[in-house]
CSV table of C-alpha atoms in Angstrom, one decimal:
chain,number,residue,atom,x,y,z
A,102,MET,CA,117.4,48.5,138.8
A,103,MET,CA,119.8,50.8,137.0
A,104,LYS,CA,120.3,51.2,133.3
A,105,TYR,CA,123.8,50.8,131.8
A,106,TYR,CA,124.9,51.6,128.3
A,107,PHE,CA,128.2,50.1,127.2
A,108,VAL,CA,130.3,51.8,124.6
A,109,GLY,CA,132.4,48.9,123.1
A,110,ILE,CA,130.1,46.2,124.4
A,111,LYS,CA,131.6,43.4,122.3
A,112,GLY,CA,134.9,43.7,124.1
A,113,THR,CA,135.6,40.5,126.1
A,114,GLY,CA,135.7,42.3,129.5
A,115,MET,CA,132.9,44.7,128.5
A,116,SER,CA,130.5,41.9,127.3
A,117,ALA,CA,131.2,39.9,130.5
A,118,LEU,CA,130.6,42.9,132.7
A,119,ALA,CA,127.4,43.7,130.8
A,120,MET,CA,126.1,40.2,131.4
A,121,PHE,CA,127.1,40.3,135.0
A,122,LEU,CA,125.0,43.4,135.6
A,123,LYS,CA,122.1,41.9,133.6
A,124,GLU,CA,122.1,38.8,135.7
A,125,LYS,CA,122.2,41.0,138.8
A,126,GLY,CA,118.9,42.5,137.6
A,127,HIS,CA,120.0,45.7,135.8
A,128,PHE,CA,119.1,46.7,132.3
A,129,VAL,CA,122.0,46.8,129.8
A,130,ALA,CA,122.5,47.7,126.2
A,131,GLY,CA,125.4,49.1,124.1
A,132,ALA,CA,127.1,49.9,120.9
A,133,ASP,CA,130.1,48.4,118.9
A,134,THR,CA,131.4,47.7,115.5
A,135,LYS,CA,129.2,45.8,113.0
A,136,ASP,CA,132.0,43.3,112.5
A,137,TYR,CA,131.4,39.8,114.1
A,138,ILE,CA,133.0,39.2,117.4
A,139,PHE,CA,132.4,35.9,119.2
A,140,THR,CA,131.3,37.7,122.4
A,141,GLU,CA,128.2,39.0,120.7
A,142,GLU,CA,126.5,35.6,120.7
A,143,ARG,CA,126.0,35.5,124.4
A,144,LEU,CA,124.7,39.1,124.4
A,145,LYS,CA,122.2,38.4,121.6
A,146,ASN,CA,121.1,35.1,123.2
A,147,ASN,CA,120.2,37.1,126.3
A,148,ASN,CA,118.3,39.9,124.4
A,149,VAL,CA,120.9,42.6,124.9
A,150,LYS,CA,120.5,45.2,122.2
A,151,ILE,CA,123.7,46.1,120.3
A,152,GLU,CA,123.7,49.2,118.2
A,153,SER,CA,126.3,50.5,115.8
A,154,PHE,CA,128.5,53.5,116.9
A,155,ASP,CA,126.6,55.6,114.4
A,156,ASP,CA,123.2,54.9,116.0
A,157,MET,CA,124.0,55.1,119.7
A,158,ASN,CA,120.9,55.9,121.7
A,159,TYR,CA,121.8,56.3,125.4
A,160,GLN,CA,119.6,59.2,126.5
A,161,ASP,CA,117.4,57.1,128.8
A,162,PHE,CA,120.3,55.3,130.6
A,163,ASP,CA,121.7,56.1,134.1
A,164,PHE,CA,125.3,55.3,133.3
A,165,ILE,CA,127.5,55.2,130.2
A,166,VAL,CA,130.2,52.6,130.6
A,167,LEU,CA,133.3,53.3,128.5
A,168,GLY,CA,135.5,50.5,127.2
A,169,ASN,CA,139.2,50.9,127.4
A,170,SER,CA,139.4,52.0,123.8
A,171,PHE,CA,136.8,54.8,124.4
A,172,SER,CA,138.0,56.0,127.8
A,173,ASP,CA,138.6,59.5,126.6
A,174,MET,CA,135.1,59.9,125.0
A,175,LYS,CA,133.2,62.9,126.3
A,176,ILE,CA,129.4,62.6,126.6
A,177,GLU,CA,127.5,65.7,127.8
A,178,ASN,CA,124.9,65.6,130.5
A,179,LYS,CA,125.5,61.9,131.2
A,180,LYS,CA,127.3,60.1,134.0
A,181,THR,CA,130.2,58.1,132.5
A,182,ILE,CA,132.3,55.5,134.1
A,183,LYS,CA,135.3,53.7,132.7
A,184,TYR,CA,135.2,49.9,132.6
A,185,PRO,CA,138.0,49.3,135.1
A,186,ASN,CA,136.5,51.8,137.6
A,187,LEU,CA,133.1,50.1,137.5
A,188,LEU,CA,134.8,46.7,138.0
A,189,GLU,CA,136.7,48.1,140.9
A,190,GLU,CA,133.4,49.2,142.5
A,191,ILE,CA,131.9,45.7,142.0
A,192,ILE,CA,134.9,43.7,143.4
A,193,ASN,CA,135.0,45.8,146.5
A,194,ASP,CA,131.7,44.2,147.6
A,195,HIS,CA,133.3,40.7,147.6
A,196,ILE,CA,136.4,38.8,148.6
A,197,SER,CA,138.2,39.5,145.3
A,198,ILE,CA,140.7,37.3,143.6
A,199,ALA,CA,142.5,38.7,140.6
A,200,VAL,CA,144.3,36.5,138.1
A,201,ALA,CA,147.1,38.3,136.2
A,202,GLY,CA,150.1,37.2,134.1
A,203,THR,CA,151.2,37.1,130.5
A,204,HIS,CA,149.7,33.7,129.7
A,205,GLY,CA,147.0,31.5,131.2
A,206,LYS,CA,144.8,34.3,132.8
A,207,THR,CA,141.6,33.3,131.2
A,208,THR,CA,142.0,29.5,131.7
A,209,THR,CA,143.1,29.9,135.3
A,210,SER,CA,140.2,32.3,136.0
A,211,THR,CA,137.8,29.8,134.5
A,212,PHE,CA,139.1,26.9,136.5
A,213,LEU,CA,139.1,28.8,139.7
A,214,ALA,CA,135.6,30.2,139.4
A,215,ASN,CA,134.4,26.7,138.7
A,216,MET,CA,136.2,25.3,141.8
A,217,LEU,CA,134.8,28.0,144.0
A,218,ASN,CA,131.4,28.3,142.3
A,219,SER,CA,132.0,32.0,142.6
A,220,ASN,CA,131.0,35.3,140.9
A,221,CYS,CA,133.4,35.9,138.1
A,222,LEU,CA,134.3,38.1,135.2
A,223,ILE,CA,136.6,36.4,132.7
A,224,GLY,CA,138.4,37.6,129.5
A,225,ASP,CA,136.6,35.2,127.1
A,226,GLY,CA,133.4,37.2,127.6
A,227,ASN,CA,132.2,34.9,130.4
A,228,SER,CA,130.7,36.1,133.7
A,229,THR,CA,128.6,34.6,136.5
A,230,PHE,CA,126.5,36.3,139.2
A,231,ASN,CA,125.5,34.2,142.3
A,232,ASN,CA,125.5,34.4,146.1
A,233,SER,CA,129.1,33.5,146.5
A,234,PRO,CA,131.2,35.8,148.8
A,235,TYR,CA,134.1,35.4,146.2
A,236,PHE,CA,134.6,37.3,143.0
A,237,VAL,CA,137.2,35.9,140.5
A,238,PHE,CA,138.3,38.3,137.8
A,239,GLU,CA,140.9,38.5,135.1
A,240,ALA,CA,143.3,41.5,135.4
A,241,CYS,CA,145.0,42.5,132.2
A,242,GLU,CA,148.3,44.3,132.2
A,243,TYR,CA,147.8,46.0,128.8
A,244,ASN,CA,148.1,49.8,129.2
A,245,ARG,CA,148.5,49.1,133.0
A,246,VAL,CA,144.8,48.7,133.2
A,247,PHE,CA,145.2,46.3,136.2
A,248,LEU,CA,146.5,49.1,138.3
A,249,ASN,CA,142.9,50.3,138.7
A,250,TYR,CA,142.3,47.3,141.0
A,251,HIS,CA,143.0,46.6,144.6
A,252,PRO,CA,142.1,42.9,145.1
A,253,ASP,CA,142.2,40.9,148.3
A,254,TYR,CA,144.2,38.1,146.6
A,255,LEU,CA,146.3,38.0,143.4
A,256,VAL,CA,147.4,35.1,141.3
A,257,ILE,CA,150.2,35.7,138.8
A,258,THR,CA,150.6,32.8,136.4
A,259,ASN,CA,153.9,34.0,134.7
A,260,ILE,CA,155.7,37.0,133.4
A,261,ASP,CA,156.8,36.7,129.8
A,262,TYR,CA,157.5,40.0,128.0
A,263,ASP,CA,154.6,41.0,125.8
A,264,HIS,CA,152.5,44.0,124.6
A,265,VAL,CA,155.7,45.5,123.1
A,266,ASP,CA,153.7,48.3,121.5
A,267,TYR,CA,153.1,49.7,125.0
A,268,TYR,CA,155.9,48.4,127.1
A,269,LYS,CA,159.1,49.3,125.4
A,270,THR,CA,161.4,47.3,127.8
A,271,LYS,CA,161.2,44.1,129.9
A,272,GLU,CA,161.9,46.2,133.0
A,273,ASP,CA,158.9,48.4,132.4
A,274,TYR,CA,156.7,45.4,131.8
A,275,ARG,CA,157.9,43.7,135.0
A,276,ASN,CA,157.6,46.9,137.0
A,277,ALA,CA,154.0,47.2,136.2
A,278,PHE,CA,153.4,43.8,137.8
A,279,LEU,CA,155.4,44.8,140.9
A,280,GLU,CA,153.3,47.9,141.3
A,281,PHE,CA,150.1,45.8,141.0
A,282,ILE,CA,151.5,43.4,143.7
A,283,SER,CA,151.9,46.4,146.0
A,284,GLN,CA,148.2,47.1,145.8
A,285,VAL,CA,147.1,43.6,147.0
A,286,LYS,CA,145.3,43.7,150.4
A,287,THR,CA,145.9,40.1,151.7
A,288,LYS,CA,148.1,37.6,149.8
A,289,VAL,CA,149.9,37.0,146.5
A,290,ILE,CA,150.1,33.6,144.9
A,291,VAL,CA,152.8,33.1,142.2
A,292,ASN,CA,154.2,30.6,139.8
A,293,GLY,CA,157.4,29.7,141.6
A,294,ASP,CA,158.9,28.1,138.5
A,295,ASP,CA,159.0,31.5,136.9
A,296,ALA,CA,162.5,33.0,137.2
A,297,PHE,CA,161.2,36.5,138.1
A,298,LEU,CA,158.2,35.6,140.2
A,299,ARG,CA,160.1,33.1,142.5
A,300,ASN,CA,161.8,36.2,144.1
A,301,ILE,CA,158.5,37.9,145.1
A,302,PRO,CA,158.7,38.2,148.9
A,303,ASN,CA,156.0,36.8,151.2
A,304,ALA,CA,154.2,35.1,148.3
A,305,ILE,CA,152.7,31.6,148.3
A,306,SER,CA,154.3,29.7,145.4
A,307,TYR,CA,153.2,26.8,143.2
A,308,GLY,CA,154.8,24.9,140.4
A,309,LEU,CA,156.5,21.7,139.4
A,310,SER,CA,159.6,22.2,141.5
A,311,LYS,CA,159.6,20.8,145.0
A,312,ASN,CA,160.8,24.1,146.4
A,313,ASN,CA,157.2,25.5,146.0
A,314,ASN,CA,154.5,25.6,148.7
A,315,VAL,CA,152.2,23.7,146.4
A,316,PHE,CA,153.7,21.3,143.8
A,317,ALA,CA,153.0,18.3,141.5
A,318,ASP,CA,155.2,15.3,141.5
A,319,ASN,CA,155.2,12.0,139.5
A,320,ILE,CA,153.6,13.7,136.6
A,321,LYS,CA,152.2,11.5,133.8
A,322,LEU,CA,151.0,13.0,130.6
A,323,HIS,CA,148.6,10.7,128.6
A,324,LYS,CA,145.9,10.8,126.0
A,325,LYS,CA,143.1,11.2,128.6
A,326,GLY,CA,144.8,14.0,130.6
A,327,ILE,CA,147.3,14.3,133.4
A,328,THR,CA,148.0,12.2,136.5
A,329,PHE,CA,150.1,13.6,139.3
A,330,ASP,CA,150.7,13.6,143.0
A,331,LEU,CA,149.7,16.7,144.9
A,332,TYR,CA,151.9,18.1,147.7
A,333,ILE,CA,151.2,21.1,149.9
A,334,ASP,CA,153.9,22.3,152.3
A,335,LYS,CA,155.9,19.2,151.4
A,336,LYS,CA,153.1,16.8,152.5
A,337,TYR,CA,151.5,14.4,150.1
A,338,GLN,CA,147.8,15.1,149.7
A,339,ARG,CA,146.5,12.8,147.0
A,340,THR,CA,147.0,11.4,143.5
A,341,MET,CA,144.9,13.3,141.0
A,342,ASN,CA,143.6,12.5,137.5
A,343,LEU,CA,142.4,15.5,135.5
A,344,ASN,CA,141.0,16.0,132.0
A,345,ILE,CA,143.6,18.6,131.0
A,346,TYR,CA,146.5,18.7,128.6
A,347,GLY,CA,149.9,20.3,128.7
A,348,LYS,CA,152.0,21.2,131.7
A,349,HIS,CA,150.9,24.8,131.3
A,350,ASN,CA,147.4,23.7,132.3
A,351,LEU,CA,148.7,21.7,135.2
A,352,LEU,CA,150.3,24.9,136.4
A,353,ASN,CA,147.0,26.7,136.0
A,354,VAL,CA,145.3,24.0,138.2
A,355,LEU,CA,148.1,24.3,140.8
A,356,ALA,CA,147.5,28.0,140.9
A,357,CYS,CA,143.8,27.4,141.7
A,358,ILE,CA,144.6,24.7,144.3
A,359,SER,CA,146.9,27.2,146.0
A,360,VAL,CA,144.1,29.7,146.3
A,361,LEU,CA,141.7,27.1,147.7
A,362,TYR,CA,144.4,26.2,150.2
A,363,ILE,CA,144.9,29.9,151.3
A,364,LEU,CA,141.1,30.4,151.6
A,365,GLY,CA,140.7,27.2,153.6
A,366,GLU,CA,138.3,25.8,151.0
A,367,LYS,CA,138.1,22.1,150.2
A,368,ILE,CA,139.9,21.0,147.1
A,369,ARG,CA,137.1,19.6,144.9
A,370,ILE,CA,138.0,19.2,141.3
A,371,LYS,CA,135.7,17.4,138.8
A,372,ALA,CA,135.7,18.0,135.1
A,373,LEU,CA,137.4,21.3,134.3
A,374,PRO,CA,135.7,23.5,131.7
A,375,LEU,CA,137.9,25.2,129.1
A,376,ALA,CA,137.4,28.9,128.4
A,377,LYS,CA,136.1,30.0,125.1
A,378,ARG,CA,138.5,29.8,122.2
A,379,ARG,CA,141.0,27.9,124.4
A,380,PHE,CA,141.7,24.6,122.6
A,381,THR,CA,138.1,24.6,121.3
A,382,GLU,CA,137.7,21.4,119.2
A,383,SER,CA,135.4,20.6,116.3
A,384,LYS,CA,135.5,17.9,113.5
A,385,TYR,CA,134.7,17.5,109.9
A,386,LYS,CA,134.9,13.9,108.8
A,387,ASN,CA,138.3,12.7,110.1
A,388,ASN,CA,139.9,16.1,110.4
A,389,ILE,CA,140.0,17.9,113.7
A,390,PHE,CA,139.9,21.7,114.0
A,391,ILE,CA,141.2,23.5,117.1
A,392,ASP,CA,140.4,27.1,117.6
A,393,ASP,CA,142.8,28.7,120.1
A,394,TYR,CA,143.4,32.3,121.2
A,395,GLY,CA,147.2,31.9,121.3
A,396,HIS,CA,148.9,34.9,119.7
A,397,HIS,CA,152.3,34.9,121.5
A,398,PRO,CA,154.9,32.3,120.4
A,399,ASN,CA,155.1,30.7,123.9
A,400,GLU,CA,151.3,30.3,123.9
A,401,ILE,CA,151.3,28.6,120.6
A,402,LYS,CA,154.1,26.3,121.7
A,403,ALA,CA,152.1,25.3,124.8
A,404,THR,CA,149.1,24.5,122.6
A,405,ILE,CA,151.1,22.4,120.2
A,406,ASP,CA,152.6,20.5,123.1
A,407,SER,CA,149.0,19.8,124.3
A,408,ILE,CA,148.0,18.6,120.9
A,409,LYS,CA,150.9,16.2,120.7
A,410,GLN,CA,149.9,14.8,124.1
A,411,LYS,CA,146.2,14.3,123.1
A,412,TYR,CA,146.7,13.4,119.4
A,413,PRO,CA,150.2,12.0,119.1
A,414,ASN,CA,149.6,10.5,115.7
A,415,LYS,CA,147.9,13.4,114.0
A,416,LYS,CA,149.6,15.6,111.3
A,417,ILE,CA,149.4,19.2,112.6
A,418,VAL,CA,148.6,22.0,110.2
A,419,LEU,CA,149.1,25.4,111.8
A,420,ILE,CA,147.3,28.5,110.5
A,421,PHE,CA,148.2,31.6,112.4
A,422,LYS,CA,146.4,34.9,112.0
A,423,PRO,CA,148.5,37.7,113.4
A,424,ASP,CA,147.1,40.7,115.3
A,425,ARG,CA,149.8,43.3,116.1
A,426,TYR,CA,152.6,44.2,113.8
A,427,SER,CA,154.9,45.1,116.7
A,428,ARG,CA,154.5,41.6,118.2
A,429,ILE,CA,155.3,39.8,114.9
A,430,LYS,CA,158.4,42.1,114.4
A,431,LYS,CA,159.7,41.7,118.0
A,432,PHE,CA,159.2,37.9,118.2
A,433,GLY,CA,159.6,36.9,114.6
A,434,LEU,CA,162.4,34.4,115.1
A,435,ASP,CA,160.6,33.0,118.1
A,436,PHE,CA,157.5,32.4,116.0
A,437,VAL,CA,159.6,30.7,113.3
A,438,GLU,CA,161.1,28.3,115.9
A,439,VAL,CA,157.7,27.4,117.2
A,440,PHE,CA,156.3,26.8,113.7
A,441,LYS,CA,159.0,24.2,113.2
A,442,MET,CA,157.2,22.0,115.7
A,443,VAL,CA,154.3,21.3,113.2
A,444,ASP,CA,154.1,19.6,109.9
A,445,GLU,CA,152.8,22.6,107.9
A,446,ALA,CA,152.7,26.2,108.9
A,447,TYR,CA,150.7,29.0,107.3
A,448,ILE,CA,150.3,32.7,108.2
A,449,THR,CA,147.4,34.9,107.0
A,450,PRO,CA,147.5,38.6,106.2
A,451,PHE,CA,147.0,41.0,109.0
A,452,PRO,CA,143.3,42.0,109.6
A,453,THR,CA,142.3,45.3,108.2
A,454,CYS,CA,141.7,46.6,111.7
A,455,SER,CA,145.4,46.1,112.6
A,456,LYS,CA,147.4,49.3,112.5
A,457,LYS,CA,151.1,49.6,112.0
A,458,GLU,CA,152.7,51.0,115.1
A,459,ALA,CA,155.3,53.8,114.8
A,460,GLY,CA,158.6,52.5,113.5
A,461,ILE,CA,157.1,49.1,112.4
A,462,ASP,CA,157.1,48.6,108.6
A,463,ILE,CA,156.6,44.9,107.8
A,464,LYS,CA,154.4,43.2,105.3
A,465,ASP,CA,152.0,40.3,105.6
A,466,ASP,CA,154.7,37.8,104.5
A,467,TYR,CA,157.3,38.9,107.1
A,468,LEU,CA,157.5,35.5,108.7
A,469,SER,CA,157.8,33.8,105.3
A,470,THR,CA,160.8,36.0,104.6
A,471,LEU,CA,162.4,34.6,107.8
A,472,ASP,CA,161.6,31.0,106.8
A,473,GLU,CA,160.4,30.0,103.4
A,474,SER,CA,158.6,27.0,104.7
A,475,ILE,CA,156.0,29.3,106.3
A,476,ILE,CA,153.4,30.0,103.6
A,477,LEU,CA,151.4,33.1,103.3
A,478,LEU,CA,147.7,31.9,103.0
A,479,LYS,CA,145.2,34.3,101.6
A,480,ASP,CA,141.6,33.5,100.7
A,481,ASP,CA,142.3,30.4,98.6
A,482,TYR,CA,141.9,27.3,100.7
A,483,SER,CA,141.8,24.8,97.7
A,484,ARG,CA,145.2,23.3,98.8
A,485,PHE,CA,143.4,21.6,101.7
A,486,LYS,CA,140.7,20.0,99.5
A,487,ASN,CA,141.9,16.5,99.8
A,488,TYR,CA,143.4,16.6,103.3
A,489,GLN,CA,142.5,13.6,105.4
A,490,ASN,CA,143.0,12.8,109.1
A,491,ASN,CA,144.8,16.1,109.8
A,492,LEU,CA,144.6,18.4,112.8
A,493,PHE,CA,144.2,22.0,111.9
A,494,LEU,CA,145.3,24.4,114.6
A,495,MET,CA,144.0,27.9,114.0
A,496,SER,CA,145.7,30.2,116.4
A,497,SER,CA,144.8,33.9,116.8
A,498,SER,CA,143.4,36.5,119.1
A,499,LYS,CA,141.2,37.4,116.1
A,500,ASN,CA,138.2,35.6,114.6
A,501,VAL,CA,139.2,32.5,112.6
A,502,ASN,CA,135.8,31.1,111.8
A,503,THR,CA,135.9,32.2,108.2
A,504,ILE,CA,139.2,30.3,107.7
A,505,LYS,CA,137.7,27.1,109.1
A,506,GLU,CA,134.5,27.5,107.0
A,507,GLY,CA,136.6,28.1,103.9
A,508,ILE,CA,138.6,24.9,104.4
A,509,ILE,CA,135.5,22.8,105.0
A,510,ARG,CA,133.9,24.3,101.9
A,511,GLU,CA,136.8,23.0,99.8
A,512,MET,CA,136.7,19.6,101.5
A,513,LYS,CA,133.0,19.3,100.5
A,514,LYS,CA,133.7,19.8,96.8
């Protein structure tokens, strides 16, 4: 047994890696901000000690694991290892399957790990250790972190320009993915409906187009999910009924089926679990609340499409909590167009932890200045006091629990 101390343990990847090592029989602890982050619940439920940065006590630990935000930290007389380097060591002991792409990484990883019953490390703070020869993990492109990995197989769900604070051009963003592809040991699986990915040579493709190696036909979207005919190498396989919503999730499933096909594994799909904070539903009286991690306009659009499929008669109230100033500035008009899909749209102030990147000088009400129907929502939720039979979509990469709790408090009055 080794002892690992995680600096930044509440990070989604870090918390998942900490729990993976704990399940493997090692001792783990760590430090992070005192602010609530949803990943801490699993850590605390498994008796993992979380200290504040001011009270770090790592002297008795064998390794100090540094999260991506702390990779430059110097700790004297201690062995330090960066998060991606430790993950690379772990995946080398398995048949590794990386899932990358702008959108859908977490959901696709969750689906695939479930189908393979594999070891996994997923970006919603989830991880599993078992005796499977496979290891499914989410590979994030931010800061080119995924270039630390050399997986056996790689799935790319899509490439849609993002992280504009780091990648200054679409070409730079795409080139990072091309470099990652060059590091894959065995095979690349891509969304063949993506205009850029369909040109990747020697890849296995999936999608809704019949030009792909794996595709869906006769697709029917309904309140209970999606029904479709599965084809592999132009041969009909079977008709499938799945409890998923939105064509984006159908693509995620087809990605997983493609991996199973390449690995020679049987295609067994039962109920598919959603990742944390991906279309997470709760209710208060006749109002439905959906907590979703979407923070890019195309992610929010996909979630709204899913809502309209499952709840076609619900009035949709969108509350969006932004994260990065650069993303809001770059995609402002795209956000506005997506917000037109709902009945009411609100934007909250930026979190206090959000920092304005160089050259970006916008205020909390920036989207409201682009479209006056988008209302800046601060801490007063009294406007929702008498709302009945609505669907509240709370979309953000940040914590939105306090918003939901504030709305319900008003409804109880």
